[in-house]
mmCIF file of C-alpha atoms and ligand atoms in Angstrom:
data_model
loop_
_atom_site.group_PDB
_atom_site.id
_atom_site.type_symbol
_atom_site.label_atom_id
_atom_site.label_comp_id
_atom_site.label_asym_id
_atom_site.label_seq_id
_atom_site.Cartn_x
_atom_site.Cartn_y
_atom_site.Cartn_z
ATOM 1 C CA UNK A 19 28.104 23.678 48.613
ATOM 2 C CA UNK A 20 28.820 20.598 50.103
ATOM 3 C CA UNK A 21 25.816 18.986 48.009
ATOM 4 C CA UNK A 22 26.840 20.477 45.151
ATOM 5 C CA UNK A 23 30.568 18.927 45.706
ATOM 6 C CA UNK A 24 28.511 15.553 46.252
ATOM 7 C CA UNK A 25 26.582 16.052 43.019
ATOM 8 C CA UNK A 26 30.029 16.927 41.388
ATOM 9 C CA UNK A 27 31.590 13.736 42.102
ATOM 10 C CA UNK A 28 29.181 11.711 41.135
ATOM 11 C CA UNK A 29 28.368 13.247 37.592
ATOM 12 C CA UNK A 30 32.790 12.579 37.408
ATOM 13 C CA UNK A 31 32.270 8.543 38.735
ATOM 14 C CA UNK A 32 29.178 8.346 36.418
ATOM 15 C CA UNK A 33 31.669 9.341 33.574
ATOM 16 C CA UNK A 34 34.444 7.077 34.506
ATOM 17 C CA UNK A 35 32.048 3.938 34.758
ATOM 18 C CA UNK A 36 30.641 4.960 31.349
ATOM 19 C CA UNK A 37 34.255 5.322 29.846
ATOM 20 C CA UNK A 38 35.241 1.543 31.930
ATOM 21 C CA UNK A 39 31.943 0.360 30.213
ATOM 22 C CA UNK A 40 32.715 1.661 26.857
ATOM 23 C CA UNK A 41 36.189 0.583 27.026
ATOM 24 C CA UNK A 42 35.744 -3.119 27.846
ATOM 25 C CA UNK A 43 33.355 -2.818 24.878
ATOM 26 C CA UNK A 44 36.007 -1.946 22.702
ATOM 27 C CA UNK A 45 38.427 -4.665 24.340
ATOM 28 C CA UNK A 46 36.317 -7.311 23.477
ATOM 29 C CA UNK A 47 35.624 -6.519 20.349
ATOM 30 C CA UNK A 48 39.409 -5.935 19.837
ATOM 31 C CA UNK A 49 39.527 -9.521 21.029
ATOM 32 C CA UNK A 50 37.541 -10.883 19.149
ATOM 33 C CA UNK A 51 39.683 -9.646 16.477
ATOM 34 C CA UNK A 52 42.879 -10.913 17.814
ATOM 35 C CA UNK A 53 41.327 -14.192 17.851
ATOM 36 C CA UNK A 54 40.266 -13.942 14.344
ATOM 37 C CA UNK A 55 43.831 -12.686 13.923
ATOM 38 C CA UNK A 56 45.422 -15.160 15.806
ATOM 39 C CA UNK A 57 47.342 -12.395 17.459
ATOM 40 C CA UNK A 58 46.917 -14.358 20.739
ATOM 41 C CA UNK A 59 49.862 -16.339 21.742
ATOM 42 C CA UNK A 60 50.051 -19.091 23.930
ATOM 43 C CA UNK A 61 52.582 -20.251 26.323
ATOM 44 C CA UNK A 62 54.012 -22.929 27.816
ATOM 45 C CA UNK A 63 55.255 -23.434 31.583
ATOM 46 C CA UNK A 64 56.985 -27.145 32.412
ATOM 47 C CA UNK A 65 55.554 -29.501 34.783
ATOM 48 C CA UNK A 66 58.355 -31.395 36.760
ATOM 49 C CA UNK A 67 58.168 -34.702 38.256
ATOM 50 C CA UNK A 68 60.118 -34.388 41.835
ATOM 51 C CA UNK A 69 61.614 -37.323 42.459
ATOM 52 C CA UNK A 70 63.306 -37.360 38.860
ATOM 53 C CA UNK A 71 63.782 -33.632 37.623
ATOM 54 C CA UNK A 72 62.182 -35.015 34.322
ATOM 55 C CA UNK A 73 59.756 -32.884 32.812
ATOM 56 C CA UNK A 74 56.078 -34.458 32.440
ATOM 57 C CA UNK A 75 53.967 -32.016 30.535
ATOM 58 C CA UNK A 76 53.291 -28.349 30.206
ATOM 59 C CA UNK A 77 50.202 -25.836 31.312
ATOM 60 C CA UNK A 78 49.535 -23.406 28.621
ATOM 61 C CA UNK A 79 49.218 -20.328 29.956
ATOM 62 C CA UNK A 80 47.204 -17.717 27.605
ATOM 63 C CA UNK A 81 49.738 -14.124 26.345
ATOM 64 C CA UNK A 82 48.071 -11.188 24.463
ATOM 65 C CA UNK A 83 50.710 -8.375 23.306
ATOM 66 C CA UNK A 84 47.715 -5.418 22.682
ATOM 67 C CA UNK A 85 49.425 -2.855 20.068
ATOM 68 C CA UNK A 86 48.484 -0.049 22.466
ATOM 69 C CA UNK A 87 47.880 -1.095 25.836
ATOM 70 C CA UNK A 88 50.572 -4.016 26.106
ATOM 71 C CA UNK A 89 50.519 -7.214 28.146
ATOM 72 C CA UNK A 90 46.698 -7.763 29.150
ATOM 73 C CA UNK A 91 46.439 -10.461 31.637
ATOM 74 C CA UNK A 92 44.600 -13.809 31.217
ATOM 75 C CA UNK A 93 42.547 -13.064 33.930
ATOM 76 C CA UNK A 94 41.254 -9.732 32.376
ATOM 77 C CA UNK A 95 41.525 -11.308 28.943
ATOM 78 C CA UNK A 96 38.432 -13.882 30.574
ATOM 79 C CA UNK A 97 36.658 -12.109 32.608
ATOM 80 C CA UNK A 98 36.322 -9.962 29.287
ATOM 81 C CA UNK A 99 35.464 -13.002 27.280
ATOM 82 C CA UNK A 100 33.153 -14.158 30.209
ATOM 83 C CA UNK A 101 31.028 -11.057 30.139
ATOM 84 C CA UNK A 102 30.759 -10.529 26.815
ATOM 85 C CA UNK A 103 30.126 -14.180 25.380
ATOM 86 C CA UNK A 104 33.267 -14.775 23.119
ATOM 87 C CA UNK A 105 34.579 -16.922 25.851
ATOM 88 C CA UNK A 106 33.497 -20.103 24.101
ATOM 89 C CA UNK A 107 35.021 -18.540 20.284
ATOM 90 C CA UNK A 108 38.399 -18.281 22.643
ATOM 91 C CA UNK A 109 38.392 -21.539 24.349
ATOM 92 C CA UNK A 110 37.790 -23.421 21.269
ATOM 93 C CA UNK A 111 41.041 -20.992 19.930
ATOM 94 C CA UNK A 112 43.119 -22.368 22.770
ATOM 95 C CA UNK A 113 42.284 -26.287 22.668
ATOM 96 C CA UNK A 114 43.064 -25.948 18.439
ATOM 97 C CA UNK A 115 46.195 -24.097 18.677
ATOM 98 C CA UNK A 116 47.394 -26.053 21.984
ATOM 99 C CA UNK A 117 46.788 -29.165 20.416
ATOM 100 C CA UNK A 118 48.255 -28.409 17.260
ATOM 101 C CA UNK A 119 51.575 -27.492 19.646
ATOM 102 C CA UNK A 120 50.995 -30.514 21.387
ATOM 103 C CA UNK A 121 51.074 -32.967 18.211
ATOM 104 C CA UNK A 122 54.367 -31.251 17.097
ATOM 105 C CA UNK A 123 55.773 -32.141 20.598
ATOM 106 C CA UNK A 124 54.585 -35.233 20.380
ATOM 107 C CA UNK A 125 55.932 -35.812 16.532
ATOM 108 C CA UNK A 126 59.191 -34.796 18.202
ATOM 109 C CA UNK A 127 59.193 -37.207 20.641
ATOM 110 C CA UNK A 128 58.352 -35.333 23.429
ATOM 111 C CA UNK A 129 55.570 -37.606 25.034
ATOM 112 C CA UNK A 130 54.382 -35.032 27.259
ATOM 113 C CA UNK A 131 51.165 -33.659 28.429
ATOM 114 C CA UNK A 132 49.485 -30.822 27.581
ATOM 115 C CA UNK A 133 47.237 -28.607 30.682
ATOM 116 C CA UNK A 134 44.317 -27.122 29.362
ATOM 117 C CA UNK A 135 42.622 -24.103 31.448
ATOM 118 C CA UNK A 136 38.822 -24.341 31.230
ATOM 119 C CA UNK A 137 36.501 -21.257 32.548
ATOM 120 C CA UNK A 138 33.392 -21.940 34.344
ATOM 121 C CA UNK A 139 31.547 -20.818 31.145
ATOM 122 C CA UNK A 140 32.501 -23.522 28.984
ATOM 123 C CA UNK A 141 31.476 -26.273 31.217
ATOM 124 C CA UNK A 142 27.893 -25.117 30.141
ATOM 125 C CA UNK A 143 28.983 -25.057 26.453
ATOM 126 C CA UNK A 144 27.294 -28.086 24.655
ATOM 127 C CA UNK A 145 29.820 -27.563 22.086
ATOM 128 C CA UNK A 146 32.526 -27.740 23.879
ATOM 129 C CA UNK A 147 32.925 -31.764 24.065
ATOM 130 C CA UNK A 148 32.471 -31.855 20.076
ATOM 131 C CA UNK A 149 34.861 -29.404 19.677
ATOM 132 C CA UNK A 150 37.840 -31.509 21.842
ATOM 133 C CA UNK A 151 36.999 -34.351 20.005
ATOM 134 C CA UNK A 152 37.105 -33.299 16.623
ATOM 135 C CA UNK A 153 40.537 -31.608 17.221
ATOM 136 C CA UNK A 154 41.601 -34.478 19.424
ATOM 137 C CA UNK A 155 40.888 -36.835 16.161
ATOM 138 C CA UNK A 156 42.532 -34.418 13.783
ATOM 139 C CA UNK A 157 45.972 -34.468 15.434
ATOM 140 C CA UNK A 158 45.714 -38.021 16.526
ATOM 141 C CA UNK A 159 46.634 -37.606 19.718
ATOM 142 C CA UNK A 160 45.926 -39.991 22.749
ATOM 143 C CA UNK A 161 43.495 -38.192 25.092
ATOM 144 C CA UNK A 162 45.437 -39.343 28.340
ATOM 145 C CA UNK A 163 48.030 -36.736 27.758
ATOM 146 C CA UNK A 164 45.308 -34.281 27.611
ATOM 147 C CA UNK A 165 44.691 -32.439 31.284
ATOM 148 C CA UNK A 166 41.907 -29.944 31.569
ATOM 149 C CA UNK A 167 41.796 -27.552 34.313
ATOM 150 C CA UNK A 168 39.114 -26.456 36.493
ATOM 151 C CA UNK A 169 38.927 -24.231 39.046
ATOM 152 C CA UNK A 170 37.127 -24.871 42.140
ATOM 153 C CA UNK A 171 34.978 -21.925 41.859
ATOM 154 C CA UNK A 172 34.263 -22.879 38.126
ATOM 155 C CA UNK A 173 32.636 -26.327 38.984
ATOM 156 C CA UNK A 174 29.995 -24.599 41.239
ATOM 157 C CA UNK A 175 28.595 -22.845 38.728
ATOM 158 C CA UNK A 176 25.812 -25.113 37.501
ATOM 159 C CA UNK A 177 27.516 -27.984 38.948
ATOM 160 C CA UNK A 178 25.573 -30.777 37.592
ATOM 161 C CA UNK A 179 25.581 -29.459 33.957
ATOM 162 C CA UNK A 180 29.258 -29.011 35.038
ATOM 163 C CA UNK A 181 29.451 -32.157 36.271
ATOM 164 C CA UNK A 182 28.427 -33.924 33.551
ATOM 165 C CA UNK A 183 30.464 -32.575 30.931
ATOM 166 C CA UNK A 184 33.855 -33.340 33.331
ATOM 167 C CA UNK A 185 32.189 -37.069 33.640
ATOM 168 C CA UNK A 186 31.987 -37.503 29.822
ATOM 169 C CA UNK A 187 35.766 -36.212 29.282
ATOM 170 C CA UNK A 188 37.269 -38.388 31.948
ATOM 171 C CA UNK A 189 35.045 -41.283 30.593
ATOM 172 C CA UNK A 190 36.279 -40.229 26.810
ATOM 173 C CA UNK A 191 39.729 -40.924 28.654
ATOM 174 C CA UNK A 192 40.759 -37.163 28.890
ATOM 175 C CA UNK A 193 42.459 -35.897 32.229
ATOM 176 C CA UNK A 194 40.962 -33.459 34.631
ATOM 177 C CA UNK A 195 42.664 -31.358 37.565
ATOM 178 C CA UNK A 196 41.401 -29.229 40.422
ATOM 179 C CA UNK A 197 43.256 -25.648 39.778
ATOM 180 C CA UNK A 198 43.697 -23.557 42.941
ATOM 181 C CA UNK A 199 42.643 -26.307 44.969
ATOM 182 C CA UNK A 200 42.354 -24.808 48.549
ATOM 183 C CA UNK A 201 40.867 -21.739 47.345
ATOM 184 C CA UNK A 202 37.913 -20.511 46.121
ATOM 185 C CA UNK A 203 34.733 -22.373 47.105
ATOM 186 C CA UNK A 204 36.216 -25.829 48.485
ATOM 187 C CA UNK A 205 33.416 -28.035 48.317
ATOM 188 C CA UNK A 206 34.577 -31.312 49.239
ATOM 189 C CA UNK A 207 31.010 -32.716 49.155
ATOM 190 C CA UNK A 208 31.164 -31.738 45.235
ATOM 191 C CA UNK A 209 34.819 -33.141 44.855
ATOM 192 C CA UNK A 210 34.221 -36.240 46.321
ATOM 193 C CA UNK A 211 31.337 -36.110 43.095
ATOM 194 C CA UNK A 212 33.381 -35.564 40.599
ATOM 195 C CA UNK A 213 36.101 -37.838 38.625
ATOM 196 C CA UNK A 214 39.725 -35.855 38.576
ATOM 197 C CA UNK A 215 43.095 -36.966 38.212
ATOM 198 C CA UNK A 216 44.985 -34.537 39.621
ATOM 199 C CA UNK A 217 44.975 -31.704 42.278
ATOM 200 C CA UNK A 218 47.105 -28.470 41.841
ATOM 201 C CA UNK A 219 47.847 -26.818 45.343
ATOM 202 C CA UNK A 220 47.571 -23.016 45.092
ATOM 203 C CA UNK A 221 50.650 -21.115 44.755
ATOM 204 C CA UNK A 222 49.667 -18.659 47.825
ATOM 205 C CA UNK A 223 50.255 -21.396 50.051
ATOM 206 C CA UNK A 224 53.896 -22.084 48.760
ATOM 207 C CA UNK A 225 55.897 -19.713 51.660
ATOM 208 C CA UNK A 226 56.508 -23.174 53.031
ATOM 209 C CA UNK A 227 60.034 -22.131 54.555
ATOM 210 C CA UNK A 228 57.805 -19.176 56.279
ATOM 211 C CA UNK A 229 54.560 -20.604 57.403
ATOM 212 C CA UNK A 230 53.399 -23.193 59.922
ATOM 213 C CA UNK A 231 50.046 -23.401 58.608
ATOM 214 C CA UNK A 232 50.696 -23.409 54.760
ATOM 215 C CA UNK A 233 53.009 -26.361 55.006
ATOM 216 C CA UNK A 234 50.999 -28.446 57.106
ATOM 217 C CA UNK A 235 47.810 -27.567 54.502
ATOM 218 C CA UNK A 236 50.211 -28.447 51.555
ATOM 219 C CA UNK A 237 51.620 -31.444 53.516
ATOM 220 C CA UNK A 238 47.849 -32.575 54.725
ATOM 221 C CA UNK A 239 46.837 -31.772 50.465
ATOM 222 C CA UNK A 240 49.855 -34.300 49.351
ATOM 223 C CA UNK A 241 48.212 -36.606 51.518
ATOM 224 C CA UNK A 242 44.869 -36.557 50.210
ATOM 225 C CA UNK A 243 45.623 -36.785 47.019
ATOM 226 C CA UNK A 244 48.221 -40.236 47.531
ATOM 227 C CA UNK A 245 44.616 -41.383 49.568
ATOM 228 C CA UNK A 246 42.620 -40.474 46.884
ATOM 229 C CA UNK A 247 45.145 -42.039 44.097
ATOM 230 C CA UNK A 248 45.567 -38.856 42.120
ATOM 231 C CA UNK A 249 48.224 -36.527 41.191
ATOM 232 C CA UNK A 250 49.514 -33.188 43.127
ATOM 233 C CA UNK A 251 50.875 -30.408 41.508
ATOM 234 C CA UNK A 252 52.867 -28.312 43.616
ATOM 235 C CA UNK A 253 52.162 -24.229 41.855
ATOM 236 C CA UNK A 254 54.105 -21.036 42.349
ATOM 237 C CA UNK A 255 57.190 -23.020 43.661
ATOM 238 C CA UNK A 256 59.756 -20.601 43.374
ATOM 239 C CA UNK A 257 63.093 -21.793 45.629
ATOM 240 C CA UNK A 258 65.176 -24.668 46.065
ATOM 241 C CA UNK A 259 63.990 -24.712 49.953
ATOM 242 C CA UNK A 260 60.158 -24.663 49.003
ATOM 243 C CA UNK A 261 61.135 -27.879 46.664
ATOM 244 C CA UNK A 262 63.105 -29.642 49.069
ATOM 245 C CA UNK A 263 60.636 -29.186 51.609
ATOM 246 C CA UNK A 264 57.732 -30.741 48.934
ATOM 247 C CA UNK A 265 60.142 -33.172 48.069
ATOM 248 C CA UNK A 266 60.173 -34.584 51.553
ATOM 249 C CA UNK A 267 56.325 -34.580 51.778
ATOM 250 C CA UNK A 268 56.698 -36.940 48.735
ATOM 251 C CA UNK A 269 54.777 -34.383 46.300
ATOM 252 C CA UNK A 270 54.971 -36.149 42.939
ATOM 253 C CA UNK A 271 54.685 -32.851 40.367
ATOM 254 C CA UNK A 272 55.938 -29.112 40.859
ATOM 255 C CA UNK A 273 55.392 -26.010 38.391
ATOM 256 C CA UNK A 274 56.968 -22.577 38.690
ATOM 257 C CA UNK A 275 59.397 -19.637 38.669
ATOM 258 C CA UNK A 276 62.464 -22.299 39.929
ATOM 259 C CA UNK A 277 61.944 -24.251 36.961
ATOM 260 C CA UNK A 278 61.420 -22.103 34.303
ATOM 261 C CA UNK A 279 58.621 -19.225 33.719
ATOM 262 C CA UNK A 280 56.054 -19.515 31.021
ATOM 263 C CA UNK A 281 57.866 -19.521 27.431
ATOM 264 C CA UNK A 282 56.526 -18.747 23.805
ATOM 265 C CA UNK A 283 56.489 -21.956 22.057
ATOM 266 C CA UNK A 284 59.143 -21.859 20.189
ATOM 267 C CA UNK A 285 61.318 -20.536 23.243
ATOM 268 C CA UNK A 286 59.371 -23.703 25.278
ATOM 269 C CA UNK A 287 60.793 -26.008 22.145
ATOM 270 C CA UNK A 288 64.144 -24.639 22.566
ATOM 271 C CA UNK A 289 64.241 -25.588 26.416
ATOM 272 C CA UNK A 290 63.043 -29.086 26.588
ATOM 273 C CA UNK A 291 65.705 -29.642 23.283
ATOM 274 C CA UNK A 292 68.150 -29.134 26.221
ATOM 275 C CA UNK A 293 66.385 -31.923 28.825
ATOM 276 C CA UNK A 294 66.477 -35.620 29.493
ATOM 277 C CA UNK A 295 63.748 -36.972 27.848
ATOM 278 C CA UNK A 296 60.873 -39.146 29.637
ATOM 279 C CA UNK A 297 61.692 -42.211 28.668
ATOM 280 C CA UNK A 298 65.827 -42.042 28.751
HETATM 281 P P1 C2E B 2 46.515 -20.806 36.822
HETATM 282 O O1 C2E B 2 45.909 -21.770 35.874
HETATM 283 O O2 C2E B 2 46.455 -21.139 38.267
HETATM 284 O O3 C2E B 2 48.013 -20.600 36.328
HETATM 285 C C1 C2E B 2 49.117 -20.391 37.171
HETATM 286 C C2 C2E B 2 49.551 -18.943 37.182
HETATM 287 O O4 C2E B 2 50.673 -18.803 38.051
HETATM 288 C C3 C2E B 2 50.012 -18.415 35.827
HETATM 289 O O5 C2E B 2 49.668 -17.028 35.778
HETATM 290 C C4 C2E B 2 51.528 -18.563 35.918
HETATM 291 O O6 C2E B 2 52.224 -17.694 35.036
HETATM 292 C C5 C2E B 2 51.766 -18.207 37.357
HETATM 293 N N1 C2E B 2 52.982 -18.785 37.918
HETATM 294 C C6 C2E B 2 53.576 -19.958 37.608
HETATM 295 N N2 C2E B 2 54.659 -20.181 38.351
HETATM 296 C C7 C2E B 2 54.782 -19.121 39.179
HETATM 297 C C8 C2E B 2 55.726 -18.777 40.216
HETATM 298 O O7 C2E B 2 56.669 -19.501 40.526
HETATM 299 N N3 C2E B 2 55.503 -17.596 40.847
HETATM 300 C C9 C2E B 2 54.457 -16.769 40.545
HETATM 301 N N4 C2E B 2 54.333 -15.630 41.232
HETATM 302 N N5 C2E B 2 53.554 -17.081 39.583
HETATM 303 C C10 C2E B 2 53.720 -18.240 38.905
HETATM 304 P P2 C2E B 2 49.056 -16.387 34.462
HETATM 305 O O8 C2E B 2 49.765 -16.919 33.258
HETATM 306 O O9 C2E B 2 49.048 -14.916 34.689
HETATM 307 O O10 C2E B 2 47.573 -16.929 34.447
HETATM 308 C C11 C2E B 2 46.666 -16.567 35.449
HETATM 309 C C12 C2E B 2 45.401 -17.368 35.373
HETATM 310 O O11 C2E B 2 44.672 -17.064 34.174
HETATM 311 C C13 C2E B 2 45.595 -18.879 35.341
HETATM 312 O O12 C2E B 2 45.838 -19.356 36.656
HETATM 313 C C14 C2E B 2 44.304 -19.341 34.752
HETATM 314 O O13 C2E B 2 43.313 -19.433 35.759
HETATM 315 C C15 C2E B 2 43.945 -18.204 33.816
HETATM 316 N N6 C2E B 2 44.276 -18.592 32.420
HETATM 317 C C16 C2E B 2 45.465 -18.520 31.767
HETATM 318 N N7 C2E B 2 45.357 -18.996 30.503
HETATM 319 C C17 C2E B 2 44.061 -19.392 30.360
HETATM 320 C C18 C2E B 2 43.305 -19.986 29.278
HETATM 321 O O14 C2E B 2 43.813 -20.285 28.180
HETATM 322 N N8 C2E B 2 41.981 -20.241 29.526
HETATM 323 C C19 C2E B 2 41.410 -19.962 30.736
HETATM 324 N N9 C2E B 2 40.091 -20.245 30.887
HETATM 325 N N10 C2E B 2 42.077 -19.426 31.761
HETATM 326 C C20 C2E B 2 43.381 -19.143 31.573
HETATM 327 MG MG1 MG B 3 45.862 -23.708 35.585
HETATM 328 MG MG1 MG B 4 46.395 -22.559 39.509
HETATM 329 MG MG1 MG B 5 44.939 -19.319 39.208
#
């Protein structure tokens, strides 16, 4: 019997991977479609320079409303597009519809830049570089206000091809960041490799009014990157006390929940109408 119960359960989990299988089939071709469609949507979340409150740019974060199944999260939405190829199809969707949304900012004034999430995948693209610059030409937009995102993990990948294709964008005058930095493989041997402008801390280490640890790391991170000469990006800050505390480590850049959530564009539009701009 209890063999049979065995032999039971495992016909059942056979099904259920089968029907996960099939239905990240149908996902990604689904995506595919929404891409085609462009029935993605992308958002924007404000990046906020500390010491002023002025805003400085804006990471755009990837939305897709499915008719039946609702919000799908970016990280499914790429791990989906990872496995199934269509990753590169997407990315270039994202850099041509973000940069079209970043030339209207700019046409309005707002001399902002735009953050760029990359996937590990694309860094082995060969068409990726093409791509950025073609677009980057078509909008006319200077490619210092451009930031592209890695994550740690996504630079160990094949890190030299990797490498070189985040050398020839920050030589083309583009602007790279470390995403999660403290998580995820922290290579500092490959970091201290690799040009980058800016490092993001990682949101799970922003209970800074609640741990010891995290706000010495975040406090130690702040540090490095003043040595270093580059940016930091405070993520996930989400109180007035976790901003007054990064304030007094001298962090330079926060992003998150206090300042505003991720907006559709035209809702994003709508809120910096009602900031000081950079320059006043
Ligand atoms: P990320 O690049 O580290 O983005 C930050 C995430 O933190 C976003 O989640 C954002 O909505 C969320 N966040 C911001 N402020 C707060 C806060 O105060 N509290 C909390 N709890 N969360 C906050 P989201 O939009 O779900 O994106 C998740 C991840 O998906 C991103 O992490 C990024 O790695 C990836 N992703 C999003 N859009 C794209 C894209 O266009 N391309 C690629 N390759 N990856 C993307
Ligand atoms: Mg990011
Ligand atoms: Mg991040
Ligand atoms: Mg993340």
């Amino acid at each position: 019997l209890g063999r049979n119960k065995n032999e039971q359960c495992w016909v059942r989990y056979e099904q259920h991977k089968s029907e996960n299988v099939k239905k990240r089939f149908e996902l990604a071709g689904e995506l595919q479609t929404a891409i085609d469609n462009d029935d993605l949507e992308l958002f924007h979340q404000p990046q906020i320079n500390l010491k002023t409150g002025v805003v400085q740019g804006s990471e755009l974060l990837l939305r897709w409303n499915h008719s039946d199944l609702g919000y799908v999260s970016p990280e499914r939405i790429i791990d989906i597009a990872e496995e199934t190829g269509t990753i590169h199809h997407l990315t270039e969707w994202v850099i041509t519809q973000g940069l079209s949304q970043h030339a209207k900012l700019y046409r309005l004034g707002f001399e902002h830049t735009i953050s760029i999430n990359l996937s590990s995948k694309d860094l082995t693209d060969n068409g990726l570089i093409a791509h950025i610059l073609t677009t980057v030409a078509e909008y006319v937009i200077p490619p210092k206000t451009i930031v592209f995102e890695l994550t740690e993990s996504a630079t160990t990948n094949d890190p030299e091809m990797a490498k070189s294709v985040i050398t020839e964008l920050h030589q083309q005058g583009y602007k790279i960041a470390i995403d999660d930095f403290g998580t995820g493989y922290s290579n500092l041997d490959y970091l201290s490799q690799l040009p980058f402008d800016m490092l993001k801390i990682d949101r799970s280490f922003m209970n800074l009014a609640m741990s010891k640890r995290n706000n010495m790391i975040t406090e130690m991170t702040i540090a490095l990157g003043r040595r270093l000469g580059v940016s930091v990006v405070a993520e996930g800050v989400e109180t007035h006390e976790v901003a007054e505390i990064l304030n007094n480590f001298y962090c330079p850049v926060a992003q998150g929940y206090l300042y505003a959530k991720p907006m559709a564009f035209i809702d994003y539009m709508r809120w910096l109408q009602k900031k000081p701009k950079q320059h006043e």
